[in-house]
Amino acid sequence: MSERRLERLVNHELSGLPTFLTQNGGLNSGFMTVQLCAASLVSENKVLCHPSSADSIPTSCNQEDHVSMGGFSARKALKVVEHTEAVYLYFQGIEFLKPLKSTETLQKVYELVRSVAPPLNDDRYMQPEIQSVISLVRSNKIWRVVEPHLERMSKLESCRPDLLRQEAGSPTAAVLGFPDFSRVL
């Protein structure tokens, strides 16, 4: 799903933003390669999700006729998680929506990400920045920014879910600070 969202973001026909999120298309590739890599990782994840047990081979002089392949399955699952972490790179689109402001929560996450990955104005090698953003995810720094707002959403949903949906349009919109989500659309 994240890769498809990234495709929508870099596609000017769908997002209304500059193609590949770069002002100098043709001269710069922008996020074209990032989206290509994301698509490749997602496709590889589909292959990795094939059940390992479907390829069991008898062992031990054919005494062990079923081998779980559990170790291989665990390594594949870890690889899928690593690939999925690398797909989350959306903040470049925000650069083209300024001076519009995001919610307080997303602004804090944006600032945290931008502290390790500055906006892309000209093509550059992005792997170190991608790894830095992944480190933010793995270290729970992004989670610590978002968690208080998720707790707020949970309390709102448990108290008056009908009121929350009516006023905000969605629970997420309410948590992120849009009291009337219809005005944002």
C-alpha positions in Angstrom: 0.0 0.0 0.0 2.8 2.4 0.8 4.5 1.9 -2.5 1.2 2.6 -4.3 0.8 5.8 -2.3 4.4 6.8 -3.3 3.5 6.1 -6.9 0.5 8.4 -6.6 2.7 11.1 -5.0 5.4 11.1 -7.7 2.8 10.9 -10.5 1.8 14.5 -11.5 -1.4 13.2 -13.1 -2.6 11.9 -9.8 -1.0 14.3 -7.2 -0.9 17.6 -9.0 2.6 18.0 -7.7 5.7 18.2 -9.9 6.6 14.9 -11.6 8.9 12.8 -9.4 8.7 15.6 -6.8 11.4 17.7 -8.4 11.2 21.2 -9.8 13.8 20.6 -12.4 12.4 17.5 -14.2 14.6 16.3 -17.0 17.7 17.7 -15.3 16.9 15.9 -12.1 15.3 12.5 -11.5 13.9 13.4 -8.2 12.2 10.5 -6.5 11.8 8.4 -9.7 14.5 6.0 -8.6 13.1 5.8 -5.0 9.7 4.9 -6.4 11.3 2.3 -8.7 13.2 0.8 -5.8 10.1 0.7 -3.7 8.2 -1.1 -6.4 11.1 -3.6 -6.7 11.1 -4.2 -2.9 7.4 -4.8 -2.8 7.6 -7.3 -5.7 10.5 -9.1 -3.9 8.3 -9.2 -0.8 5.6 -11.0 -2.7 8.1 -13.7 -3.7 9.5 -13.8 -0.1 6.0 -14.4 1.2 5.7 -17.7 -0.6 5.4 -20.4 2.0 8.8 -22.0 2.7 7.1 -25.2 3.8 5.9 -25.7 0.2 9.6 -26.6 -0.6 10.3 -29.2 2.1 12.9 -31.8 1.3 13.2 -35.2 3.1 16.4 -35.4 5.2 18.3 -37.8 7.4 18.3 -40.8 5.1 14.6 -40.1 4.3 13.6 -40.6 7.9 12.6 -36.9 8.3 10.0 -36.6 5.6 8.8 -33.1 6.6 11.1 -30.3 7.4 9.4 -27.1 8.6 11.9 -24.7 7.0 11.2 -22.5 10.0 14.7 -20.9 10.0 14.4 -19.9 6.4 10.8 -18.6 7.0 12.1 -16.4 9.8 14.9 -15.0 7.6 12.5 -14.2 4.9 10.1 -12.5 7.3 12.9 -10.3 8.6 13.8 -9.4 5.0 10.2 -8.4 4.3 10.2 -6.1 7.3 13.5 -4.5 6.2 12.1 -3.9 2.7 8.9 -2.4 4.1 10.8 0.1 6.3 12.5 1.4 3.2 9.3 2.2 1.4 8.1 5.0 3.8 9.4 8.3 2.2 6.7 10.9 1.7 7.9 14.2 3.0 9.2 15.5 -0.3 5.6 16.1 -1.4 5.0 18.5 1.5 7.7 20.8 0.1 5.4 21.6 -2.8 2.4 22.3 -0.7 3.9 25.2 1.3 2.8 27.6 2.7 0.0 25.2 3.7 0.5 23.9 7.2 0.2 20.3 8.3 -1.2 19.2 11.7 0.9 19.7 14.8 1.7 16.0 14.9 2.7 15.6 11.3 4.8 18.8 11.5 6.8 17.3 14.4 7.4 14.1 12.5 8.3 16.2 9.4 10.8 18.2 11.4 12.3 15.0 12.8 12.7 13.4 9.4 14.0 16.6 7.9 16.7 16.7 10.7 18.3 13.6 9.0 17.0 14.0 5.4 16.9 17.5 3.9 14.6 18.3 1.0 15.7 17.0 -2.4 16.4 19.9 -4.7 19.0 18.3 -6.9 19.8 14.7 -7.5 22.1 13.1 -5.0 22.9 9.7 -3.5 20.0 9.1 -1.1 20.9 5.8 0.6 22.5 7.4 3.7 19.3 9.5 4.2 17.0 6.5 3.7 19.0 4.6 6.3 18.8 7.6 8.7 15.0 7.6 8.3 14.9 3.9 8.9 16.9 4.4 12.0 14.3 6.9 13.2 11.7 4.3 12.8 13.7 1.5 14.5 14.7 3.7 17.4 11.1 4.5 18.1 11.8 8.3 17.8 8.9 8.7 15.3 6.7 6.6 17.5 7.4 8.8 20.5 6.2 11.8 18.6 3.0 10.1 17.4 2.1 8.0 20.4 0.4 10.7 22.5 -1.9 11.6 19.6 -2.8 7.9 19.1 -3.7 7.7 22.7 -5.9 10.7 22.3 -7.6 9.1 19.3 -8.2 5.9 21.3 -9.9 7.8 24.1 -12.1 9.8 21.7 -13.2 6.6 19.9 -14.0 4.8 23.1 -16.0 7.8 24.4 -18.1 8.9 21.4 -17.2 7.2 18.2 -20.3 8.5 16.5 -19.4 12.1 17.4 -15.8 11.6 16.4 -16.7 10.5 12.9 -19.3 13.1 12.5 -17.1 16.0 13.5 -13.8 14.9 12.0 -14.7 12.7 9.1 -12.3 10.1 10.4 -10.7 9.1 13.6 -7.3 9.9 12.1 -8.4 13.4 11.1 -9.5 14.1 14.7 -6.3 12.9 16.2 -4.2 15.0 13.8 -6.1 18.1 14.7 -8.7 18.6 12.0 -12.0 19.2 13.9 -13.9 19.5 10.7 -12.2 17.3 8.1 -14.5 18.4 5.3 -12.9 21.8 5.3 -9.5 20.3 4.6 -10.7 18.5 1.5 
